[in-house]
PDB file of C-alpha atoms in Angstrom:
ATOM      1  CA  ASP B   1      86.202  85.893  96.816  1.00 93.00           C
ATOM      2  CA  ALA B   2      82.672  85.699  98.205  1.00 95.00           C
ATOM      3  CA  ALA B   3      81.719  82.486  96.396  1.00 97.00           C
ATOM      4  CA  ALA B   4      84.794  80.590  97.575  1.00 98.00           C
ATOM      5  CA  THR B   5      84.386  81.917 101.114  1.00 98.00           C
ATOM      6  CA  ALA B   6      80.722  80.879 101.209  1.00 98.00           C
ATOM      7  CA  ALA B   7      81.662  77.404  99.987  1.00 98.00           C
ATOM      8  CA  ALA B   8      84.360  77.133 102.661  1.00 98.00           C
ATOM      9  CA  TYR B   9      81.931  78.097 105.415  1.00 98.00           C
ATOM     10  CA  ARG B  10      79.356  75.583 104.213  1.00 98.00           C
ATOM     11  CA  GLU B  11      81.967  72.839 104.080  1.00 97.00           C
ATOM     12  CA  GLN B  12      83.277  73.759 107.536  1.00 96.00           C
ATOM     13  CA  HIS B  13      79.788  73.515 109.021  1.00 98.00           C
ATOM     14  CA  ALA B  14      78.406  70.568 107.027  1.00 97.00           C
ATOM     15  CA  HIS B  15      79.444  68.215 109.844  1.00 97.00           C
ATOM     16  CA  TRP B  16      79.866  70.771 112.589  1.00 98.00           C
ATOM     17  CA  ALA B  17      79.011  68.535 115.529  1.00 98.00           C
ATOM     18  CA  GLN B  18      81.679  66.043 114.491  1.00 98.00           C
ATOM     19  CA  ARG B  19      84.246  68.812 114.013  1.00 98.00           C
ATOM     20  CA  VAL B  20      83.545  70.073 117.531  1.00 98.00           C
ATOM     21  CA  THR B  21      83.885  66.550 118.941  1.00 98.00           C
ATOM     22  CA  ASP B  22      87.180  66.022 117.109  1.00 98.00           C
ATOM     23  CA  GLU B  23      88.459  69.341 118.460  1.00 98.00           C
ATOM     24  CA  ALA B  24      87.372  68.402 121.983  1.00 98.00           C
ATOM     25  CA  VAL B  25      89.224  65.079 121.745  1.00 98.00           C
ATOM     26  CA  GLN B  26      92.388  66.815 120.571  1.00 98.00           C
ATOM     27  CA  LEU B  27      92.208  69.433 123.325  1.00 98.00           C
ATOM     28  CA  ALA B  28      91.527  66.787 125.970  1.00 98.00           C
ATOM     29  CA  ARG B  29      94.646  64.971 124.790  1.00 98.00           C
ATOM     30  CA  LEU B  30      96.705  68.164 125.114  1.00 98.00           C
ATOM     31  CA  GLN B  31      95.244  68.934 128.570  1.00 97.00           C
ATOM     32  CA  PRO B  32      95.708  72.728 128.514  1.00 97.00           C
ATOM     33  CA  ASP B  33      94.641  74.831 131.475  1.00 96.00           C
ATOM     34  CA  LEU B  34      93.157  77.427 129.157  1.00 97.00           C
ATOM     35  CA  VAL B  35      92.351  77.880 125.464  1.00 98.00           C
ATOM     36  CA  PHE B  36      92.939  81.428 124.148  1.00 97.00           C
ATOM     37  CA  THR B  37      91.969  82.339 120.577  1.00 98.00           C
ATOM     38  CA  ASP B  38      92.387  85.303 118.216  1.00 96.00           C
ATOM     39  CA  VAL B  39      89.925  84.836 116.872  1.00 96.00           C
ATOM     40  CA  ALA B  40      89.086  81.213 115.901  1.00 97.00           C
ATOM     41  CA  TYR B  41      85.758  79.868 117.156  1.00 98.00           C
ATOM     42  CA  LEU B  42      86.056  76.084 116.645  1.00 98.00           C
ATOM     43  CA  PRO B  43      88.587  75.755 119.529  1.00 98.00           C
ATOM     44  CA  LEU B  44      86.135  77.550 121.825  1.00 98.00           C
ATOM     45  CA  ALA B  45      83.361  75.074 121.037  1.00 98.00           C
ATOM     46  CA  GLY B  46      85.779  72.164 121.430  1.00 98.00           C
ATOM     47  CA  ALA B  47      87.090  73.488 124.732  1.00 98.00           C
ATOM     48  CA  ALA B  48      83.564  73.792 126.106  1.00 98.00           C
ATOM     49  CA  GLN B  49      82.790  70.169 125.173  1.00 98.00           C
ATOM     50  CA  ALA B  50      86.061  69.053 126.779  1.00 98.00           C
ATOM     51  CA  GLY B  51      85.382  71.018 129.972  1.00 97.00           C
ATOM     52  CA  ILE B  52      88.329  73.406 129.421  1.00 97.00           C
ATOM     53  CA  ARG B  53      88.153  77.120 130.171  1.00 96.00           C
ATOM     54  CA  SER B  54      88.549  79.489 127.213  1.00 97.00           C
ATOM     55  CA  LEU B  55      88.943  83.120 126.232  1.00 97.00           C
ATOM     56  CA  SER B  56      88.958  84.996 122.940  1.00 98.00           C
ATOM     57  CA  MET B  57      90.392  88.401 122.102  1.00 98.00           C
ATOM     58  CA  CYS B  58      90.179  90.592 118.997  1.00 98.00           C
ATOM     59  CA  SER B  59      88.758  93.789 117.524  1.00 98.00           C
ATOM     60  CA  LEU B  60      86.391  91.686 115.385  1.00 97.00           C
ATOM     61  CA  ASN B  61      84.794  88.267 115.295  1.00 97.00           C
ATOM     62  CA  TRP B  62      83.803  85.959 112.468  1.00 97.00           C
ATOM     63  CA  ALA B  63      80.150  85.828 113.510  1.00 98.00           C
ATOM     64  CA  ASP B  64      79.714  89.537 112.768  1.00 97.00           C
ATOM     65  CA  LEU B  65      81.681  89.318 109.538  1.00 97.00           C
ATOM     66  CA  PHE B  66      79.776  86.229 108.393  1.00 98.00           C
ATOM     67  CA  ALA B  67      76.495  88.022 109.085  1.00 97.00           C
ATOM     68  CA  HIS B  68      77.654  91.067 107.114  1.00 97.00           C
ATOM     69  CA  PHE B  69      78.610  89.125 104.003  1.00 97.00           C
ATOM     70  CA  PHE B  70      76.185  86.184 104.053  1.00 98.00           C
ATOM     71  CA  GLY B  71      73.449  86.959 106.581  1.00 97.00           C
ATOM     72  CA  ALA B  72      70.793  87.407 103.882  1.00 97.00           C
ATOM     73  CA  GLU B  73      71.460  84.008 102.295  1.00 98.00           C
ATOM     74  CA  ALA B  74      68.842  81.311 102.863  1.00 97.00           C
ATOM     75  CA  TRP B  75      71.468  78.825 104.073  1.00 98.00           C
ATOM     76  CA  ALA B  76      73.228  81.200 106.466  1.00 98.00           C
ATOM     77  CA  ALA B  77      71.146  81.182 109.680  1.00 98.00           C
ATOM     78  CA  PRO B  78      72.243  77.763 111.062  1.00 98.00           C
ATOM     79  CA  ILE B  79      75.907  78.511 110.385  1.00 98.00           C
ATOM     80  CA  TYR B  80      75.642  81.931 112.004  1.00 98.00           C
ATOM     81  CA  GLY B  81      74.022  80.337 115.042  1.00 98.00           C
ATOM     82  CA  GLU B  82      76.823  77.785 115.372  1.00 98.00           C
ATOM     83  CA  ILE B  83      79.510  80.466 115.127  1.00 98.00           C
ATOM     84  CA  LEU B  84      77.744  82.640 117.692  1.00 98.00           C
ATOM     85  CA  ASP B  85      77.237  79.718 120.075  1.00 98.00           C
ATOM     86  CA  ALA B  86      80.942  78.866 119.819  1.00 98.00           C
ATOM     87  CA  TYR B  87      81.973  82.386 120.798  1.00 98.00           C
ATOM     88  CA  ASN B  88      79.490  82.396 123.648  1.00 97.00           C
ATOM     89  CA  CYS B  89      81.124  79.233 125.012  1.00 96.00           C
ATOM     90  CA  ALA B  90      84.119  81.340 126.041  1.00 97.00           C
ATOM     91  CA  GLU B  91      84.193  82.707 129.569  1.00 95.00           C
ATOM     92  CA  CYS B  92      84.923  86.125 128.101  1.00 96.00           C
ATOM     93  CA  PHE B  93      85.514  87.835 124.785  1.00 98.00           C
ATOM     94  CA  LEU B  94      88.086  90.589 125.242  1.00 98.00           C
ATOM     95  CA  ARG B  95      87.041  93.256 122.760  1.00 98.00           C
ATOM     96  CA  LEU B  96      90.014  95.401 121.888  1.00 98.00           C
ATOM     97  CA  THR B  97      89.655  99.159 121.641  1.00 98.00           C
ATOM     98  CA  PRO B  98      88.844 100.132 118.969  1.00 98.00           C
ATOM     99  CA  GLY B  99      86.584  97.238 118.065  1.00 98.00           C
ATOM    100  CA  MET B 100      83.280  96.264 116.489  1.00 97.00           C
ATOM    101  CA  PRO B 101      80.227  96.541 118.793  1.00 94.00           C
ATOM    102  CA  MET B 102      79.704  92.758 119.136  1.00 96.00           C
ATOM    103  CA  SER B 103      76.206  93.215 120.511  1.00 94.00           C
ATOM    104  CA  GLU B 104      75.292  89.569 119.833  1.00 94.00           C
ATOM    105  CA  LEU B 105      78.061  88.168 122.037  1.00 96.00           C
ATOM    106  CA  SER B 106      77.023  87.495 125.610  1.00 93.00           C
ATOM    107  CA  ARG B 107      80.284  87.914 127.550  1.00 95.00           C
ATOM    108  CA  VAL B 108      82.139  90.869 126.078  1.00 97.00           C
ATOM    109  CA  GLN B 109      84.665  92.852 128.112  1.00 97.00           C
ATOM    110  CA  ALA B 110      86.206  95.922 126.507  1.00 97.00           C
ATOM    111  CA  ILE B 111      89.899  96.513 127.091  1.00 98.00           C
ATOM    112  CA  ALA B 112      92.289  99.281 126.080  1.00 98.00           C
ATOM    113  CA  PRO B 113      94.251  99.306 122.820  1.00 98.00           C
ATOM    114  CA  VAL B 114      96.999  96.771 122.229  1.00 98.00           C
ATOM    115  CA  ALA B 115      99.905  98.404 120.413  1.00 98.00           C
ATOM    116  CA  ALA B 116     103.691  98.516 120.438  1.00 97.00           C
ATOM    117  CA  LEU B 117     105.383 101.780 121.379  1.00 98.00           C
ATOM    118  CA  GLY B 118     108.442 102.576 119.288  1.00 98.00           C
ATOM    119  CA  ARG B 119     111.629 104.528 119.919  1.00 97.00           C
ATOM    120  CA  ASP B 120     111.847 108.005 118.430  1.00 97.00           C
ATOM    121  CA  CYS B 121     114.623 107.700 115.840  1.00 97.00           C
ATOM    122  CA  HIS B 122     113.516 110.709 113.816  1.00 96.00           C
ATOM    123  CA  HIS B 123     116.858 112.528 113.727  1.00 96.00           C
ATOM    124  CA  SER B 124     118.978 109.447 113.008  1.00 96.00           C
ATOM    125  CA  LEU B 125     116.477 108.373 110.318  1.00 97.00           C
ATOM    126  CA  ARG B 126     116.786 111.737 108.583  1.00 96.00           C
ATOM    127  CA  GLU B 127     120.565 111.473 108.725  1.00 96.00           C
ATOM    128  CA  LYS B 128     120.520 107.949 107.310  1.00 95.00           C
ATOM    129  CA  LEU B 129     118.281 109.052 104.437  1.00 95.00           C
ATOM    130  CA  ALA B 130     120.261 112.285 103.904  1.00 95.00           C
ATOM    131  CA  CYS B 131     117.021 114.264 103.909  1.00 94.00           C
ATOM    132  CA  THR B 132     117.063 117.943 103.121  1.00 91.00           C
ATOM    133  CA  SER B 133     115.841 120.344 105.797  1.00 91.00           C
ATOM    134  CA  ASP B 134     112.452 120.833 104.116  1.00 92.00           C
ATOM    135  CA  GLU B 135     111.858 117.170 103.253  1.00 95.00           C
ATOM    136  CA  LYS B 136     109.223 115.130 105.088  1.00 97.00           C
ATOM    137  CA  ILE B 137     109.345 111.344 105.550  1.00 97.00           C
ATOM    138  CA  VAL B 138     106.150 109.386 104.853  1.00 97.00           C
ATOM    139  CA  LEU B 139     105.855 105.642 105.336  1.00 98.00           C
ATOM    140  CA  ILE B 140     103.588 103.648 102.990  1.00 97.00           C
ATOM    141  CA  ALA B 141     102.371 100.544 104.830  1.00 94.00           C
ATOM    142  CA  PHE B 142      99.249  98.637 103.825  1.00 90.00           C
ATOM    143  CA  GLY B 143      99.664  95.856 106.367  1.00 80.00           C
ATOM    144  CA  GLY B 144      98.720  92.416 105.126  1.00 72.00           C
ATOM    145  CA  VAL B 145      97.028  93.782 101.999  1.00 70.00           C
ATOM    146  CA  ASP B 146      99.240  93.230  98.951  1.00 73.00           C
ATOM    147  CA  LYS B 147      98.715  96.660  97.413  1.00 82.00           C
ATOM    148  CA  GLN B 148     101.349  98.491  95.379  1.00 88.00           C
ATOM    149  CA  VAL B 149     100.860 102.121  94.422  1.00 92.00           C
ATOM    150  CA  PRO B 150     102.618 103.856  91.492  1.00 93.00           C
ATOM    151  CA  VAL B 151     104.869 105.981  93.672  1.00 94.00           C
ATOM    152  CA  GLU B 152     107.455 106.195  90.890  1.00 92.00           C
ATOM    153  CA  GLN B 153     104.886 108.184  88.850  1.00 92.00           C
ATOM    154  CA  TRP B 154     103.991 110.631  91.612  1.00 94.00           C
ATOM    155  CA  PRO B 155     105.169 114.249  91.364  1.00 91.00           C
ATOM    156  CA  ARG B 156     108.547 114.835  92.989  1.00 87.00           C
ATOM    157  CA  SER B 157     107.649 118.386  93.947  1.00 82.00           C
ATOM    158  CA  LEU B 158     105.844 117.326  97.136  1.00 81.00           C
ATOM    159  CA  GLY B 159     108.975 117.562  99.279  1.00 92.00           C
ATOM    160  CA  VAL B 160     108.381 114.034 100.569  1.00 95.00           C
ATOM    161  CA  ARG B 161     110.683 111.041 100.959  1.00 96.00           C
ATOM    162  CA  TRP B 162     108.514 107.946 100.553  1.00 96.00           C
ATOM    163  CA  LEU B 163     109.413 104.759 102.416  1.00 97.00           C
ATOM    164  CA  VAL B 164     108.135 101.671 100.573  1.00 96.00           C
ATOM    165  CA  PRO B 165     108.656  97.883 100.632  1.00 93.00           C
ATOM    166  CA  GLN B 166     111.844  96.779  98.902  1.00 92.00           C
ATOM    167  CA  ARG B 167     109.934  94.313  96.717  1.00 91.00           C
ATOM    168  CA  TRP B 168     108.339  97.249  94.873  1.00 92.00           C
ATOM    169  CA  GLY B 169     111.689  97.743  93.177  1.00 93.00           C
ATOM    170  CA  VAL B 170     111.486 101.547  92.970  1.00 92.00           C
ATOM    171  CA  ASP B 171     114.869 103.189  92.400  1.00 88.00           C
ATOM    172  CA  GLN B 172     114.693 106.987  92.512  1.00 92.00           C
ATOM    173  CA  GLY B 173     115.855 109.792  94.744  1.00 91.00           C
ATOM    174  CA  ASN B 174     112.601 110.492  96.601  1.00 94.00           C
ATOM    175  CA  VAL B 175     111.863 106.829  97.394  1.00 95.00           C
ATOM    176  CA  SER B 176     113.723 104.620  99.875  1.00 96.00           C
ATOM    177  CA  SER B 177     113.345 100.990 100.889  1.00 95.00           C
ATOM    178  CA  ILE B 178     111.958 100.228 104.337  1.00 95.00           C
ATOM    179  CA  GLU B 179     114.033  97.080 104.837  1.00 94.00           C
ATOM    180  CA  VAL B 180     117.474  98.657 104.344  1.00 93.00           C
ATOM    181  CA  LEU B 181     116.835 101.093 107.196  1.00 95.00           C
ATOM    182  CA  GLY B 182     117.154  98.289 109.746  1.00 94.00           C
ATOM    183  CA  LEU B 183     114.459  99.643 112.076  1.00 96.00           C
ATOM    184  CA  ALA B 184     111.745  97.657 113.802  1.00 96.00           C
ATOM    185  CA  PHE B 185     108.324  98.670 112.502  1.00 96.00           C
ATOM    186  CA  PRO B 186     107.177 100.438 115.724  1.00 97.00           C
ATOM    187  CA  ASP B 187     110.411 102.481 115.760  1.00 98.00           C
ATOM    188  CA  LEU B 188     109.991 103.380 112.100  1.00 98.00           C
ATOM    189  CA  LEU B 189     106.334 104.303 112.568  1.00 98.00           C
ATOM    190  CA  ARG B 190     107.152 106.561 115.502  1.00 98.00           C
ATOM    191  CA  SER B 191     109.970 108.270 113.612  1.00 98.00           C
ATOM    192  CA  VAL B 192     108.267 109.252 110.337  1.00 98.00           C
ATOM    193  CA  ASP B 193     106.231 112.390 109.699  1.00 98.00           C
ATOM    194  CA  ALA B 194     103.156 110.452 108.530  1.00 98.00           C
ATOM    195  CA  VAL B 195     101.987 107.014 107.441  1.00 98.00           C
ATOM    196  CA  LEU B 196      99.864 106.203 104.390  1.00 97.00           C
ATOM    197  CA  THR B 197      97.799 103.074 105.000  1.00 97.00           C
ATOM    198  CA  LYS B 198      94.405 101.336 104.927  1.00 96.00           C
ATOM    199  CA  PRO B 199      92.103 100.852 107.928  1.00 96.00           C
ATOM    200  CA  GLY B 200      93.565  98.069 110.014  1.00 95.00           C
ATOM    201  CA  TYR B 201      93.807  97.539 113.747  1.00 97.00           C
ATOM    202  CA  GLY B 202      97.595  97.282 114.065  1.00 96.00           C
ATOM    203  CA  THR B 203      98.675 100.303 112.029  1.00 96.00           C
ATOM    204  CA  PHE B 204      95.843 102.547 113.241  1.00 98.00           C
ATOM    205  CA  THR B 205      96.403 101.884 116.940  1.00 98.00           C
ATOM    206  CA  GLU B 206     100.191 101.995 116.739  1.00 98.00           C
ATOM    207  CA  ALA B 207     100.136 105.228 114.746  1.00 98.00           C
ATOM    208  CA  ALA B 208      97.818 106.853 117.297  1.00 98.00           C
ATOM    209  CA  CYS B 209      99.732 105.559 120.312  1.00 98.00           C
ATOM    210  CA  ASN B 210     103.036 106.729 118.807  1.00 98.00           C
ATOM    211  CA  GLY B 211     101.657 110.133 117.765  1.00 98.00           C
ATOM    212  CA  THR B 212     102.076 109.600 114.010  1.00 98.00           C
ATOM    213  CA  PRO B 213      99.681 111.342 111.564  1.00 98.00           C
ATOM    214  CA  VAL B 214      97.725 109.026 109.245  1.00 98.00           C
ATOM    215  CA  LEU B 215      96.471 109.232 105.671  1.00 98.00           C
ATOM    216  CA  TYR B 216      94.105 106.348 104.985  1.00 98.00           C
ATOM    217  CA  LEU B 217      92.291 104.867 102.020  1.00 96.00           C
ATOM    218  CA  ARG B 218      89.045 103.081 102.852  1.00 96.00           C
ATOM    219  CA  ARG B 219      88.775  99.365 102.103  1.00 92.00           C
ATOM    220  CA  VAL B 220      86.004  98.049  99.866  1.00 91.00           C
ATOM    221  CA  ASP B 221      83.132  96.508 101.855  1.00 92.00           C
ATOM    222  CA  TRP B 222      85.029  95.836 105.076  1.00 93.00           C
ATOM    223  CA  PRO B 223      82.669  96.226 108.058  1.00 94.00           C
ATOM    224  CA  GLU B 224      85.364  96.599 110.729  1.00 95.00           C
ATOM    225  CA  GLN B 225      86.733  99.832 109.293  1.00 96.00           C
ATOM    226  CA  ASP B 226      84.035 102.221 110.525  1.00 96.00           C
ATOM    227  CA  CYS B 227      84.794 101.678 114.212  1.00 97.00           C
ATOM    228  CA  LEU B 228      88.532 101.971 113.513  1.00 98.00           C
ATOM    229  CA  ILE B 229      88.122 105.226 111.582  1.00 98.00           C
ATOM    230  CA  ASP B 230      85.785 106.748 114.192  1.00 98.00           C
ATOM    231  CA  TRP B 231      88.351 105.992 116.905  1.00 98.00           C
ATOM    232  CA  LEU B 232      91.260 107.279 114.850  1.00 98.00           C
ATOM    233  CA  LYS B 233      89.539 110.619 114.231  1.00 98.00           C
ATOM    234  CA  ILE B 234      89.433 111.186 117.995  1.00 98.00           C
ATOM    235  CA  ASN B 235      92.863 109.817 118.881  1.00 98.00           C
ATOM    236  CA  ALA B 236      95.172 110.851 116.021  1.00 98.00           C
ATOM    237  CA  ARG B 237      95.779 113.428 113.352  1.00 98.00           C
ATOM    238  CA  CYS B 238      94.296 111.839 110.242  1.00 98.00           C
ATOM    239  CA  CYS B 239      92.794 112.467 106.825  1.00 98.00           C
ATOM    240  CA  GLU B 240      90.935 110.220 104.393  1.00 98.00           C
ATOM    241  CA  ILE B 241      92.106 110.103 100.779  1.00 97.00           C
ATOM    242  CA  GLY B 242      90.464 108.634  97.682  1.00 96.00           C
ATOM    243  CA  GLU B 243      91.697 106.162  95.109  1.00 94.00           C
ATOM    244  CA  ALA B 244      92.228 108.944  92.553  1.00 95.00           C
ATOM    245  CA  ALA B 245      94.564 110.842  94.880  1.00 95.00           C
ATOM    246  CA  LEU B 246      96.461 107.649  95.622  1.00 94.00           C
ATOM    247  CA  THR B 247      96.894 106.834  91.946  1.00 93.00           C
ATOM    248  CA  SER B 248      97.954 110.348  90.926  1.00 94.00           C
ATOM    249  CA  GLY B 249      99.996 111.146  94.015  1.00 93.00           C
ATOM    250  CA  CYS B 250      98.068 114.379  94.593  1.00 94.00           C
ATOM    251  CA  LEU B 251      98.542 114.117  98.335  1.00 96.00           C
ATOM    252  CA  ARG B 252     100.073 117.421  99.385  1.00 94.00           C
ATOM    253  CA  GLU B 253      96.750 118.947 100.465  1.00 95.00           C
ATOM    254  CA  ALA B 254      95.919 115.930 102.635  1.00 97.00           C
ATOM    255  CA  LEU B 255      99.408 115.868 104.141  1.00 97.00           C
ATOM    256  CA  ASP B 256      99.301 119.562 104.967  1.00 96.00           C
ATOM    257  CA  LYS B 257      95.896 119.033 106.560  1.00 97.00           C
ATOM    258  CA  VAL B 258      97.128 116.382 108.996  1.00 98.00           C
ATOM    259  CA  TRP B 259     100.306 118.291 109.799  1.00 97.00           C
ATOM    260  CA  GLN B 260      98.280 121.380 110.654  1.00 97.00           C
ATOM    261  CA  GLN B 261      95.875 119.544 112.960  1.00 98.00           C
ATOM    262  CA  ALA B 262      96.319 119.838 116.695  1.00 97.00           C
ATOM    263  CA  ALA B 263      97.766 116.625 118.088  1.00 97.00           C
ATOM    264  CA  PRO B 264      95.403 114.885 120.541  1.00 98.00           C
ATOM    265  CA  ALA B 265      96.650 113.117 123.651  1.00 97.00           C
ATOM    266  CA  GLN B 266      98.212 109.817 122.702  1.00 97.00           C
ATOM    267  CA  PRO B 267      96.155 106.831 123.926  1.00 98.00           C
ATOM    268  CA  CYS B 268      97.851 104.415 126.300  1.00 97.00           C
ATOM    269  CA  PRO B 269      98.113 100.827 124.983  1.00 98.00           C
ATOM    270  CA  THR B 270      97.396  99.078 128.277  1.00 98.00           C
ATOM    271  CA  GLY B 271      95.226  96.355 126.732  1.00 98.00           C
ATOM    272  CA  SER B 272      98.005  93.766 126.843  1.00 97.00           C
ATOM    273  CA  ALA B 273      98.433  94.224 130.578  1.00 98.00           C
ATOM    274  CA  GLN B 274      94.669  93.999 131.114  1.00 98.00           C
ATOM    275  CA  ALA B 275      94.466  90.782 129.083  1.00 97.00           C
ATOM    276  CA  ALA B 276      97.468  89.298 130.881  1.00 97.00           C
ATOM    277  CA  ALA B 277      95.947  90.091 134.279  1.00 96.00           C
ATOM    278  CA  LEU B 278      92.689  88.350 133.355  1.00 94.00           C
ATOM    279  CA  ILE B 279      94.509  85.313 131.981  1.00 95.00           C
ATOM    280  CA  SER B 280      96.615  85.110 135.154  1.00 95.00           C
ATOM    281  CA  THR B 281      93.466  85.200 137.272  1.00 92.00           C
ATOM    282  CA  LEU B 282      91.901  82.366 135.290  1.00 91.00           C
ATOM    283  CA  LEU B 283      95.070  80.292 135.640  1.00 92.00           C
ATOM    284  CA  GLU B 284      95.183  80.607 139.419  1.00 87.00           C
ATOM    285  CA  PRO B 285      94.386  77.354 141.216  1.00 78.00           C
ATOM    286  CA  ALA B 286      90.798  77.163 142.392  1.00 59.00           C
ATOM    287  CA  LYS B 287      90.433  78.042 146.086  1.00 54.00           C
ATOM    288  CA  THR B 288      88.890  75.380 148.303  1.00 48.00           C
TER     289      THR B 288
END
């Protein structure tokens, strides 16, 4: 909702200096040793005014996204400048891999992917689902996007068992509910034969780090997705599909394509350890 988002930004920044002061007062009252955001910018500006050290970490930032959607608007430049200044108040912006370029931020440090590694429960999952020997298991997971696809109308001749959210209410032999399997998401992701998803940091990195092939449908006008897709093409077996294929369920060609690709080396998700080490360093008492 571009109009509502623009209105919210303009309201947020109508009295920006006072908002920053209020944030600084609140942070001073809390007396933290460090402020760490993902990826809010007001706390960074408030921390700077209160004399508190700060960090931010993400694969994107709201300055870049604001510029993408509203940069051409006559009213946008002051707001963009305030967002950018807030981010540049932080001692460092930890840019996750993969991540947007963030060329306008002054203190960017790239770190490795952050992702959870799952347990390989492939054989027990197949037993639980009573899969036939030639049946593949494909997880449908669109992350935080509330998107339901007409899987009940897809052809059953694909030889695929689809795993979908229980709230979809699909009751047929080639479709099973994710929730009843009782597996943590990283374990489930590692154990399936492929995942069908949209470009998003969590699913893309965890699929690559767990060696799971990916079918993905591009998002409409979402600037972060290009860097995610470029990274995925190097680090995972993957194939882009279109809306027509998703609606009709004509996915066998795309699935065969990813299953026939050579599997690249799985990236190591050491970004959490890198971030933790930097935070620990900043929290060490100053040497006199």
